[in-house]
């Protein structure tokens, strides 16, 4: 157990990087995912096609490949993405946005078509109808799948360890290299730090779910 | 079910001579649902202040006709104009046009997450840019008028069907529409709640609101309508004044339809 206490500063540094990766990528993917979901249900067909293509492409590609693409292929198109924290955020956000978009879209579809018709019938534009009537009602059914997406994101940040970002897994690897006899304990320590992010996420989810509940 | 129910409030016999210029004009409107030709060369002109009841068997296209007027259903060919302006295809222009056309649905479609008051103020605030205080005053006045002002702070699910539908009427009226569309407004209601909704509609008609009403309520048609349009199989089969239509329908299909719904 001493190995955990002795290496707490390393763990703490790695945890902070993981937490920042999760928060930044979570916020960006939430914004991007909402836009994608809105495009997916928009009345303009090319926009629907664009969003659908994005979602299918990104959610069917392994995250590791997305990282490789950004680091090896994108520079050939003039997009320079050096190894590091922000490149990892970009990869995680673009990847996770596809899943956010699908969660939001399923929520939008769960709201009865009559709600959209009624809001259009009183003269609301597509955006107003989405923002004032559809999304607030979709929220309730979107929260549980969305939390799944963010829990998956938290764990996916570990992929960045393979691309020169020293987050939790990266720290764990370094610690275990220095303490080869205690590898199991070191990795258990890494797992506990992940739980420190994902368990509160679940708690937030049930609070939000209760808050947005209303009877239909 | 008795369709020819007595209505408590007296609207007086509608007089066609009071009608104004054409307001809603459908010209050779066609629509298909796949292989089904649901609207076939529909011509219909509704004048300002006129109350038109559209009647017909289910699947006759009457709901589709009603919904196509504010473009909740698109049409394949033909033109629909409102106040001389063709119904726009999409975008802001369509939203502006819809603001002028009130619609009441069979299933109410009140915004489930908003209070009764917010349901009525949303349109005026968002689509017309009214101040919150103005919208609220207008909404309370309309809720008072349809008799549900004391429910203003409740959510729609806490209201009875009849109350919800009256809120839906207030929500549509809050936009100060040129014409009101009613798509089977009483079909989803328990019998004892139908009259409270019809009363509101009769008083609206009496005030000169232009109305297109898809309904089987013959009491309402007799009391408030200037004209009955009978549809069957996607066509307008017969048009007549309500009394004439219900007592001496000309077409065989109308006779057949009326005999079926009048036997009980």
Short mmCIF file of C-alpha atoms in Angstrom, two decimals:
data_model
loop_
_atom_site.label_atom_id
_atom_site.label_comp_id
_atom_site.label_asym_id
_atom_site.label_seq_id
_atom_site.Cartn_x
_atom_site.Cartn_y
_atom_site.Cartn_z
CA UNK A 1 0.00 0.00 0.00
CA UNK A 2 2.94 2.30 0.60
CA UNK A 3 3.42 2.55 -3.13
CA UNK A 4 0.12 4.46 -3.41
CA UNK A 5 0.98 6.93 -0.68
CA UNK A 6 4.54 7.37 -1.86
CA UNK A 7 3.44 8.14 -5.42
CA UNK A 8 0.45 10.29 -4.57
CA UNK A 9 1.90 13.38 -6.30
CA UNK A 10 2.24 11.41 -9.56
CA UNK A 11 -1.25 10.01 -9.23
CA UNK A 12 -2.61 13.45 -8.45
CA UNK A 13 -0.90 15.00 -11.49
CA UNK A 14 -2.23 12.23 -13.74
CA UNK A 15 -5.71 12.53 -12.25
CA UNK A 16 -5.78 16.25 -12.92
CA UNK A 17 -4.86 15.71 -16.57
CA UNK A 18 -7.55 13.03 -16.92
CA UNK A 19 -10.10 15.29 -15.27
CA UNK A 20 -9.23 18.21 -17.55
CA UNK A 21 -9.33 15.98 -20.62
CA UNK A 22 -12.80 14.79 -19.53
CA UNK A 23 -14.17 18.26 -18.72
CA UNK A 24 -12.88 20.04 -21.83
CA UNK A 25 -13.78 17.20 -24.19
CA UNK A 26 -17.14 16.78 -22.45
CA UNK A 27 -18.04 20.45 -22.88
CA UNK A 28 -16.90 20.64 -26.50
CA UNK A 29 -18.53 17.34 -27.49
CA UNK A 30 -21.78 18.42 -25.80
CA UNK A 31 -21.87 21.65 -27.83
CA UNK A 32 -20.83 19.96 -31.07
CA UNK A 33 -23.20 17.04 -30.46
CA UNK A 34 -26.17 19.38 -29.92
CA UNK A 35 -25.41 21.16 -33.19
CA UNK A 36 -25.12 17.81 -34.99
CA UNK A 37 -28.41 16.59 -33.53
CA UNK A 38 -30.13 19.82 -34.57
CA UNK A 39 -28.76 19.43 -38.10
CA UNK A 40 -29.94 15.83 -38.14
CA UNK A 41 -33.56 16.85 -37.61
CA UNK A 42 -33.41 20.11 -39.60
CA UNK A 43 -35.78 20.67 -42.50
CA UNK A 44 -32.82 21.09 -44.91
CA UNK A 45 -31.83 17.79 -46.47
CA UNK A 46 -28.12 18.49 -47.22
CA UNK A 47 -27.59 19.47 -43.57
CA UNK A 48 -29.27 16.26 -42.43
CA UNK A 49 -26.97 14.29 -44.74
CA UNK A 50 -23.88 16.11 -43.51
CA UNK A 51 -24.68 15.38 -39.86
CA UNK A 52 -25.58 11.76 -40.57
CA UNK A 53 -22.31 11.21 -42.43
CA UNK A 54 -20.29 12.76 -39.60
CA UNK A 55 -22.00 10.62 -36.97
CA UNK A 56 -21.66 7.37 -38.93
CA UNK A 57 -18.01 8.06 -39.75
CA UNK A 58 -16.88 8.99 -36.25
CA UNK A 59 -18.82 6.51 -34.18
CA UNK A 60 -17.76 3.60 -36.35
CA UNK A 61 -14.06 4.47 -36.18
CA UNK A 62 -11.94 3.23 -33.27
CA UNK A 63 -10.81 6.15 -31.12
CA UNK A 64 -7.17 5.12 -31.53
CA UNK A 65 -7.54 5.53 -35.28
CA UNK A 66 -8.96 9.02 -34.78
CA UNK A 67 -5.79 9.88 -32.84
CA UNK A 68 -3.56 8.38 -35.53
CA UNK A 69 -5.48 10.24 -38.19
CA UNK A 70 -5.03 13.57 -36.42
CA UNK A 71 -1.33 13.02 -35.79
CA UNK A 72 -0.21 11.24 -38.97
CA UNK A 73 -2.69 12.01 -41.73
CA UNK A 74 -4.04 15.48 -40.95
CA UNK A 75 -0.60 17.18 -41.29
CA UNK A 76 -0.54 16.08 -44.93
CA UNK A 77 -3.61 18.28 -45.43
CA UNK A 78 -1.88 21.20 -43.76
CA UNK A 79 -3.52 20.68 -40.37
CA UNK A 80 -0.68 20.52 -37.87
CA UNK A 81 -1.75 18.68 -34.74
CA UNK A 82 1.27 18.11 -32.50
CA UNK A 83 1.23 15.42 -29.86
CA UNK A 84 -0.15 16.79 -26.63
CA UNK A 85 -3.07 17.75 -24.47
CA UNK A 86 -5.08 19.83 -26.94
CA UNK A 87 -4.75 17.36 -29.78
CA UNK A 88 -6.12 14.74 -27.41
CA UNK A 89 -9.02 17.07 -26.54
CA UNK A 90 -9.81 17.58 -30.22
CA UNK A 91 -9.78 13.83 -30.92
CA UNK A 92 -11.88 12.97 -27.87
CA UNK A 93 -14.39 15.77 -28.60
CA UNK A 94 -14.95 15.01 -32.26
CA UNK A 95 -15.30 11.31 -31.46
CA UNK A 96 -17.62 11.74 -28.47
CA UNK A 97 -19.76 14.34 -30.26
CA UNK A 98 -21.07 11.59 -32.55
CA UNK A 99 -22.38 9.67 -29.54
CA UNK A 100 -23.79 12.81 -27.92
CA UNK A 101 -25.61 13.60 -31.17
CA UNK A 102 -27.21 10.16 -31.26
CA UNK A 103 -28.28 10.38 -27.61
CA UNK A 104 -29.84 13.80 -28.19
CA UNK A 105 -31.50 12.65 -31.40
CA UNK A 106 -33.12 9.69 -29.68
CA UNK A 107 -34.36 12.12 -27.02
CA UNK A 108 -35.79 14.42 -29.69
CA UNK A 109 -37.57 11.45 -31.25
CA UNK A 110 -39.05 10.54 -27.88
CA UNK A 111 -40.96 13.85 -27.80
CA UNK A 112 -44.32 13.43 -29.51
CA UNK A 113 -44.60 14.80 -33.03
CA UNK A 114 -47.63 16.80 -31.89
CA UNK A 115 -45.38 19.03 -29.77
CA UNK A 116 -43.35 20.05 -32.82
CA UNK A 117 -46.51 20.56 -34.87
CA UNK A 118 -48.08 22.74 -32.20
CA UNK A 119 -44.98 24.89 -31.86
CA UNK A 120 -44.71 25.33 -35.61
CA UNK A 121 -48.43 26.09 -35.78
CA UNK A 122 -48.06 29.11 -33.46
CA UNK A 123 -45.34 30.51 -35.70
CA UNK A 124 -42.13 29.44 -33.98
CA UNK A 125 -39.16 28.94 -36.29
CA UNK A 126 -37.32 25.61 -36.38
CA UNK A 127 -34.70 26.87 -33.94
CA UNK A 128 -37.25 28.37 -31.54
CA UNK A 129 -39.31 25.21 -31.59
CA UNK A 130 -36.22 23.10 -30.88
CA UNK A 131 -34.93 25.36 -28.11
CA UNK A 132 -38.21 26.17 -26.35
CA UNK A 133 -40.33 23.08 -26.83
CA UNK A 134 -38.48 20.00 -28.07
CA UNK A 135 -35.09 20.00 -26.32
CA UNK A 136 -36.42 20.87 -22.84
CA UNK A 137 -38.73 17.88 -23.09
CA UNK A 138 -36.09 15.66 -24.69
CA UNK A 139 -33.74 16.38 -21.78
CA UNK A 140 -35.46 13.92 -19.49
CA UNK A 141 -34.91 10.93 -21.73
CA UNK A 142 -31.50 12.19 -22.85
CA UNK A 143 -29.87 12.34 -19.41
CA UNK A 144 -29.32 8.58 -18.81
CA UNK A 145 -27.75 7.78 -22.22
CA UNK A 146 -25.77 11.02 -22.04
CA UNK A 147 -24.21 10.02 -18.72
CA UNK A 148 -23.21 6.73 -20.32
CA UNK A 149 -21.52 8.70 -23.07
CA UNK A 150 -19.61 10.84 -20.56
CA UNK A 151 -18.58 7.83 -18.48
CA UNK A 152 -17.27 6.24 -21.67
CA UNK A 153 -15.47 9.51 -22.45
CA UNK A 154 -13.82 9.51 -19.02
CA UNK A 155 -12.41 6.07 -19.67
CA UNK A 156 -11.56 6.84 -23.29
CA UNK A 157 -9.23 9.60 -22.16
CA UNK A 158 -6.82 6.74 -21.38
CA UNK A 159 -6.20 6.37 -25.12
CA UNK A 160 -4.33 9.66 -24.91
CA UNK A 161 -1.71 7.80 -22.81
CA UNK A 162 -0.53 6.19 -26.04
CA UNK A 163 -0.04 9.60 -27.60
CA UNK A 164 2.36 11.26 -25.18
CA UNK A 165 -0.21 12.65 -22.74
CA UNK A 166 0.64 11.67 -19.19
CA UNK A 167 -2.80 11.25 -17.66
CA UNK A 168 -3.87 8.58 -15.14
CA UNK A 169 -2.88 5.54 -17.17
CA UNK A 170 0.35 7.21 -18.23
CA UNK A 171 1.17 8.00 -14.61
CA UNK A 172 0.25 4.48 -13.57
CA UNK A 173 2.56 3.03 -16.18
CA UNK A 174 5.47 5.17 -14.96
CA UNK A 175 4.80 4.31 -11.33
CA UNK A 176 4.59 0.59 -12.03
CA UNK A 177 7.83 0.74 -14.01
CA UNK A 178 9.48 2.15 -10.89
CA UNK A 179 7.80 -0.41 -8.62
CA UNK A 180 7.65 -3.65 -10.65
CA UNK A 181 6.67 -5.74 -7.61
CA UNK A 182 3.53 -3.69 -6.87
CA UNK A 183 2.01 -3.50 -10.36
CA UNK A 184 -1.37 -4.82 -9.23
CA UNK A 185 -1.69 -2.29 -6.42
CA UNK A 186 -0.56 0.53 -8.72
CA UNK A 187 -3.21 -0.32 -11.30
CA UNK A 188 -5.88 -0.65 -8.59
CA UNK A 189 -4.92 2.87 -7.57
CA UNK A 190 -5.45 4.05 -11.16
CA UNK A 191 -8.87 2.39 -11.23
CA UNK A 192 -9.88 4.11 -7.97
CA UNK A 193 -9.06 7.50 -9.43
CA UNK A 194 -11.29 6.78 -12.45
CA UNK A 195 -14.09 5.87 -10.05
CA UNK A 196 -13.58 9.25 -8.39
CA UNK A 197 -14.82 10.79 -11.66
CA UNK A 198 -17.39 8.29 -12.89
CA UNK A 199 -19.29 7.66 -9.65
CA UNK A 200 -20.07 11.38 -9.11
CA UNK A 201 -21.17 11.51 -12.77
CA UNK A 202 -23.78 8.87 -12.02
CA UNK A 203 -24.92 10.79 -8.95
CA UNK A 204 -25.24 14.00 -10.97
CA UNK A 205 -27.31 12.07 -13.49
CA UNK A 206 -29.92 10.96 -11.00
CA UNK A 207 -30.16 14.48 -9.54
CA UNK A 208 -30.64 16.03 -12.98
CA UNK A 209 -33.15 13.34 -13.90
CA UNK A 210 -35.26 14.15 -10.84
CA UNK A 211 -35.02 17.88 -11.56
CA UNK A 212 -36.23 17.69 -15.16
CA UNK A 213 -39.00 15.19 -14.45
CA UNK A 214 -42.53 16.37 -15.21
CA UNK A 215 -45.69 14.50 -15.98
CA UNK A 216 -47.02 14.41 -19.50
CA UNK B 1 -73.75 8.92 -29.69
CA UNK B 2 -76.03 11.88 -30.18
CA UNK B 3 -74.46 14.21 -32.66
CA UNK B 4 -77.22 16.73 -32.81
CA UNK B 5 -76.69 18.03 -29.32
CA UNK B 6 -78.26 21.15 -27.94
CA UNK B 7 -75.88 24.04 -27.40
CA UNK B 8 -76.62 26.32 -24.48
CA UNK B 9 -75.27 29.59 -25.85
CA UNK B 10 -77.20 31.15 -28.69
CA UNK B 11 -75.10 32.40 -31.58
CA UNK B 12 -77.99 33.32 -33.85
CA UNK B 13 -78.42 32.01 -37.36
CA UNK B 14 -75.33 32.73 -39.48
CA UNK B 15 -75.97 35.10 -42.34
CA UNK B 16 -73.85 34.73 -45.48
CA UNK B 17 -74.42 38.33 -46.51
CA UNK B 18 -72.07 39.52 -43.76
CA UNK B 19 -69.09 37.72 -45.27
CA UNK B 20 -66.05 39.57 -46.56
CA UNK B 21 -63.46 38.98 -49.26
CA UNK B 22 -61.86 35.57 -49.90
CA UNK B 23 -59.32 34.79 -47.17
CA UNK B 24 -58.27 31.17 -47.69
CA UNK B 25 -58.26 29.95 -51.27
CA UNK B 26 -57.35 26.42 -52.35
CA UNK B 27 -56.96 25.96 -56.08
CA UNK B 28 -56.64 22.51 -57.68
CA UNK B 29 -54.84 21.08 -54.66
CA UNK B 30 -53.55 17.53 -55.01
CA UNK B 31 -51.70 15.35 -52.55
CA UNK B 32 -50.66 11.71 -52.49
CA UNK B 33 -49.65 9.51 -49.57
CA UNK B 34 -47.73 6.94 -51.57
CA UNK B 35 -50.31 5.37 -53.86
CA UNK B 36 -53.24 6.97 -52.04
CA UNK B 37 -54.54 10.11 -53.76
CA UNK B 38 -55.67 11.77 -50.55
CA UNK B 39 -56.57 15.20 -51.97
CA UNK B 40 -57.94 15.30 -55.49
CA UNK B 41 -58.25 18.65 -57.27
CA UNK B 42 -59.59 20.41 -54.21
CA UNK B 43 -61.02 23.89 -54.84
CA UNK B 44 -62.21 25.71 -51.76
CA UNK B 45 -62.67 29.38 -50.98
CA UNK B 46 -63.28 30.54 -47.44
CA UNK B 47 -64.31 34.16 -46.99
CA UNK B 48 -63.41 36.47 -44.16
CA UNK B 49 -65.78 35.84 -41.28
CA UNK B 50 -67.03 32.58 -42.71
CA UNK B 51 -67.35 29.37 -40.70
CA UNK B 52 -66.90 26.27 -42.82
CA UNK B 53 -67.45 22.82 -41.37
CA UNK B 54 -65.69 19.98 -43.17
CA UNK B 55 -67.36 16.64 -42.66
CA UNK B 56 -66.82 13.17 -44.07
CA UNK B 57 -65.90 9.57 -43.29
CA UNK B 58 -62.47 8.77 -41.86
CA UNK B 59 -59.84 8.62 -44.57
CA UNK B 60 -61.76 11.09 -46.70
CA UNK B 61 -58.89 13.58 -46.57
CA UNK B 62 -60.59 16.19 -44.40
CA UNK B 63 -57.82 16.32 -41.78
CA UNK B 64 -55.15 16.42 -44.46
CA UNK B 65 -57.01 19.31 -46.09
CA UNK B 66 -57.08 21.19 -42.80
CA UNK B 67 -53.41 20.52 -42.08
CA UNK B 68 -52.28 21.49 -45.56
CA UNK B 69 -53.60 25.03 -45.08
CA UNK B 70 -50.79 25.90 -42.64
CA UNK B 71 -48.43 23.49 -44.35
CA UNK B 72 -48.21 20.88 -41.63
CA UNK B 73 -48.81 18.71 -44.67
CA UNK B 74 -47.12 19.63 -47.94
CA UNK B 75 -49.11 19.43 -51.15
CA UNK B 76 -48.01 17.98 -54.49
CA UNK B 77 -49.69 20.35 -56.92
CA UNK B 78 -52.07 23.29 -56.81
CA UNK B 79 -51.92 26.49 -54.79
CA UNK B 80 -53.08 27.60 -51.36
CA UNK B 81 -53.24 31.33 -50.65
CA UNK B 82 -54.02 33.06 -47.37
CA UNK B 83 -55.10 36.68 -47.62
CA UNK B 84 -53.85 36.69 -51.21
CA UNK B 85 -50.37 35.39 -50.33
CA UNK B 86 -49.31 31.88 -51.39
CA UNK B 87 -48.28 29.71 -48.45
CA UNK B 88 -44.45 29.89 -48.33
CA UNK B 89 -42.38 26.71 -48.70
CA UNK B 90 -40.12 26.87 -45.63
CA UNK B 91 -38.20 29.12 -43.31
CA UNK B 92 -39.06 32.38 -41.60
CA UNK B 93 -41.75 33.36 -44.11
CA UNK B 94 -43.64 30.15 -43.37
CA UNK B 95 -43.30 30.73 -39.63
CA UNK B 96 -44.72 34.25 -40.04
CA UNK B 97 -47.64 32.91 -42.06
CA UNK B 98 -48.34 30.22 -39.47
CA UNK B 99 -48.47 32.90 -36.79
CA UNK B 100 -51.52 34.26 -38.63
CA UNK B 101 -53.24 30.87 -38.79
CA UNK B 102 -54.47 29.44 -35.49
CA UNK B 103 -54.65 25.69 -35.18
CA UNK B 104 -56.42 23.45 -32.69
CA UNK B 105 -55.54 19.76 -32.72
CA UNK B 106 -57.56 16.70 -31.85
CA UNK B 107 -55.00 15.71 -29.20
CA UNK B 108 -54.60 19.28 -27.83
CA UNK B 109 -50.78 19.17 -28.11
CA UNK B 110 -50.23 21.58 -25.24
CA UNK B 111 -46.55 21.99 -24.39
CA UNK B 112 -46.23 19.38 -21.65
CA UNK B 113 -43.35 21.02 -19.77
CA UNK B 114 -44.88 24.50 -19.63
CA UNK B 115 -47.65 25.84 -17.45
CA UNK B 116 -51.01 26.77 -18.93
CA UNK B 117 -50.01 30.44 -18.86
CA UNK B 118 -46.63 29.77 -20.52
CA UNK B 119 -48.37 27.73 -23.19
CA UNK B 120 -50.38 30.79 -24.16
CA UNK B 121 -47.57 33.37 -23.84
CA UNK B 122 -44.87 31.43 -25.72
CA UNK B 123 -46.08 32.31 -29.22
CA UNK B 124 -46.68 36.03 -28.62
CA UNK B 125 -43.27 36.40 -26.89
CA UNK B 126 -41.16 34.35 -29.31
CA UNK B 127 -42.92 34.79 -32.63
CA UNK B 128 -44.34 38.29 -32.20
CA UNK B 129 -41.79 39.81 -29.83
CA UNK B 130 -44.35 40.93 -27.24
CA UNK B 131 -43.03 41.95 -23.83
CA UNK B 132 -43.55 39.32 -21.14
CA UNK B 133 -45.94 41.55 -19.21
CA UNK B 134 -48.03 42.30 -22.32
CA UNK B 135 -48.13 38.64 -23.31
CA UNK B 136 -49.17 37.67 -19.80
CA UNK B 137 -51.98 40.22 -19.70
CA UNK B 138 -53.23 39.05 -23.09
CA UNK B 139 -52.99 35.40 -22.05
CA UNK B 140 -54.89 35.94 -18.80
CA UNK B 141 -57.62 37.77 -20.69
CA UNK B 142 -57.93 34.86 -23.14
CA UNK B 143 -57.80 32.21 -20.41
CA UNK B 144 -60.53 34.15 -18.61
CA UNK B 145 -62.56 34.09 -21.76
CA UNK B 146 -62.30 30.35 -22.27
CA UNK B 147 -62.95 29.82 -18.56
CA UNK B 148 -59.65 28.35 -17.34
CA UNK B 149 -57.94 31.42 -15.86
CA UNK B 150 -57.92 29.76 -12.43
CA UNK B 151 -55.73 26.96 -13.85
CA UNK B 152 -53.06 29.30 -15.24
CA UNK B 153 -50.19 28.00 -13.11
CA UNK B 154 -50.88 24.30 -13.58
CA UNK B 155 -49.22 21.95 -16.02
CA UNK B 156 -51.40 20.66 -18.87
CA UNK B 157 -51.42 17.10 -17.49
CA UNK B 158 -53.23 18.36 -14.38
CA UNK B 159 -56.20 19.58 -16.45
CA UNK B 160 -59.18 17.71 -17.87
CA UNK B 161 -59.36 17.14 -21.60
CA UNK B 162 -61.97 19.84 -22.06
CA UNK B 163 -59.89 22.34 -20.11
CA UNK B 164 -56.78 21.44 -22.10
CA UNK B 165 -58.58 21.97 -25.38
CA UNK B 166 -59.86 25.37 -24.23
CA UNK B 167 -56.28 26.31 -23.31
CA UNK B 168 -55.24 25.19 -26.79
CA UNK B 169 -57.86 27.52 -28.27
CA UNK B 170 -56.57 30.38 -26.10
CA UNK B 171 -53.01 29.58 -27.22
CA UNK B 172 -54.06 29.87 -30.86
CA UNK B 173 -56.09 33.05 -30.26
CA UNK B 174 -53.13 34.70 -28.53
CA UNK B 175 -51.50 35.05 -31.94
CA UNK B 176 -54.52 37.10 -33.11
CA UNK B 177 -54.92 34.83 -36.14
CA UNK B 178 -56.75 35.74 -39.33
CA UNK B 179 -58.25 32.27 -39.51
CA UNK B 180 -58.62 29.37 -37.09
CA UNK B 181 -58.26 25.75 -38.13
CA UNK B 182 -59.89 23.07 -35.96
CA UNK B 183 -58.84 19.50 -36.68
CA UNK B 184 -61.48 17.33 -34.95
CA UNK B 185 -61.25 19.41 -31.77
CA UNK B 186 -63.76 17.35 -29.78
CA UNK B 187 -63.00 13.83 -31.02
CA UNK B 188 -60.64 13.00 -28.16
CA UNK B 189 -62.94 14.35 -25.45
CA UNK B 190 -65.25 12.60 -23.05
CA UNK B 191 -68.88 13.37 -23.95
CA UNK B 192 -69.50 15.64 -20.97
CA UNK B 193 -66.59 17.86 -21.97
CA UNK B 194 -67.54 18.35 -25.59
CA UNK B 195 -70.03 21.13 -24.98
CA UNK B 196 -67.63 23.31 -23.00
CA UNK B 197 -65.31 23.33 -26.02
CA UNK B 198 -68.11 23.79 -28.55
CA UNK B 199 -69.46 26.72 -26.54
CA UNK B 200 -66.14 28.52 -26.93
CA UNK B 201 -66.14 27.77 -30.64
CA UNK B 202 -69.71 28.97 -31.11
CA UNK B 203 -68.93 32.26 -29.38
CA UNK B 204 -65.81 32.67 -31.55
CA UNK B 205 -67.93 32.13 -34.64
CA UNK B 206 -70.47 34.64 -33.41
CA UNK B 207 -67.72 37.24 -33.09
CA UNK B 208 -66.91 36.85 -36.74
CA UNK B 209 -63.76 34.71 -36.58
CA UNK B 210 -63.01 32.93 -39.84
CA UNK B 211 -63.04 29.22 -39.03
CA UNK B 212 -62.42 25.96 -40.84
CA UNK B 213 -63.64 23.15 -38.64
CA UNK B 214 -63.21 19.45 -39.27
CA UNK B 215 -65.81 17.85 -37.03
CA UNK B 216 -68.72 15.47 -36.78
CA UNK B 217 -70.58 17.74 -34.38
CA UNK B 218 -73.70 18.48 -36.34
CA UNK B 219 -75.14 20.59 -33.55
CA UNK B 220 -72.18 22.91 -33.97
CA UNK B 221 -72.50 22.90 -37.76
CA UNK B 222 -76.20 23.79 -37.55
CA UNK B 223 -75.62 26.47 -34.95
CA UNK B 224 -72.51 28.23 -36.20
CA UNK B 225 -71.54 27.20 -39.73
CA UNK B 226 -72.27 29.13 -42.87
CA UNK B 227 -71.42 26.18 -45.03
CA UNK B 228 -70.84 22.45 -44.78
CA UNK B 229 -68.28 20.83 -47.07
CA UNK B 230 -68.69 17.09 -47.41
CA UNK B 231 -65.59 15.13 -48.42
CA UNK B 232 -65.23 11.53 -49.43
CA UNK B 233 -62.35 9.65 -51.06
CA UNK B 234 -60.18 12.77 -51.32
CA UNK B 235 -62.81 14.83 -53.13
CA UNK B 236 -65.22 17.57 -52.17
CA UNK B 237 -68.47 15.80 -52.96
CA UNK B 238 -70.99 18.34 -51.83
CA UNK B 239 -71.20 21.86 -50.38
CA UNK B 240 -74.32 23.35 -48.90
CA UNK B 241 -75.75 25.40 -46.07
CA UNK B 242 -75.93 23.24 -42.94
CA UNK B 243 -79.72 22.96 -42.79
CA UNK B 244 -79.94 21.99 -46.45
CA UNK B 245 -77.09 19.52 -46.13
CA UNK B 246 -78.40 17.71 -43.08
CA UNK B 247 -82.04 17.57 -44.20
CA UNK B 248 -81.78 17.09 -47.96
CA UNK B 249 -78.27 16.02 -49.00
CA UNK B 250 -77.97 15.79 -52.78
CA UNK B 251 -75.27 13.21 -53.36
CA UNK B 252 -75.74 9.55 -52.63
CA UNK B 253 -72.48 9.37 -50.69
CA UNK B 254 -73.58 12.16 -48.36
CA UNK B 255 -76.98 10.50 -47.86
CA UNK B 256 -75.25 7.23 -47.10
CA UNK B 257 -72.82 8.89 -44.65
CA UNK B 258 -75.56 10.80 -42.85
CA UNK B 259 -77.79 7.76 -42.56
CA UNK B 260 -74.92 5.89 -40.91
CA UNK B 261 -74.11 8.52 -38.32
CA UNK B 262 -77.73 9.42 -37.63
CA UNK B 263 -79.03 5.94 -36.89
CA UNK B 264 -77.83 6.04 -33.28
#
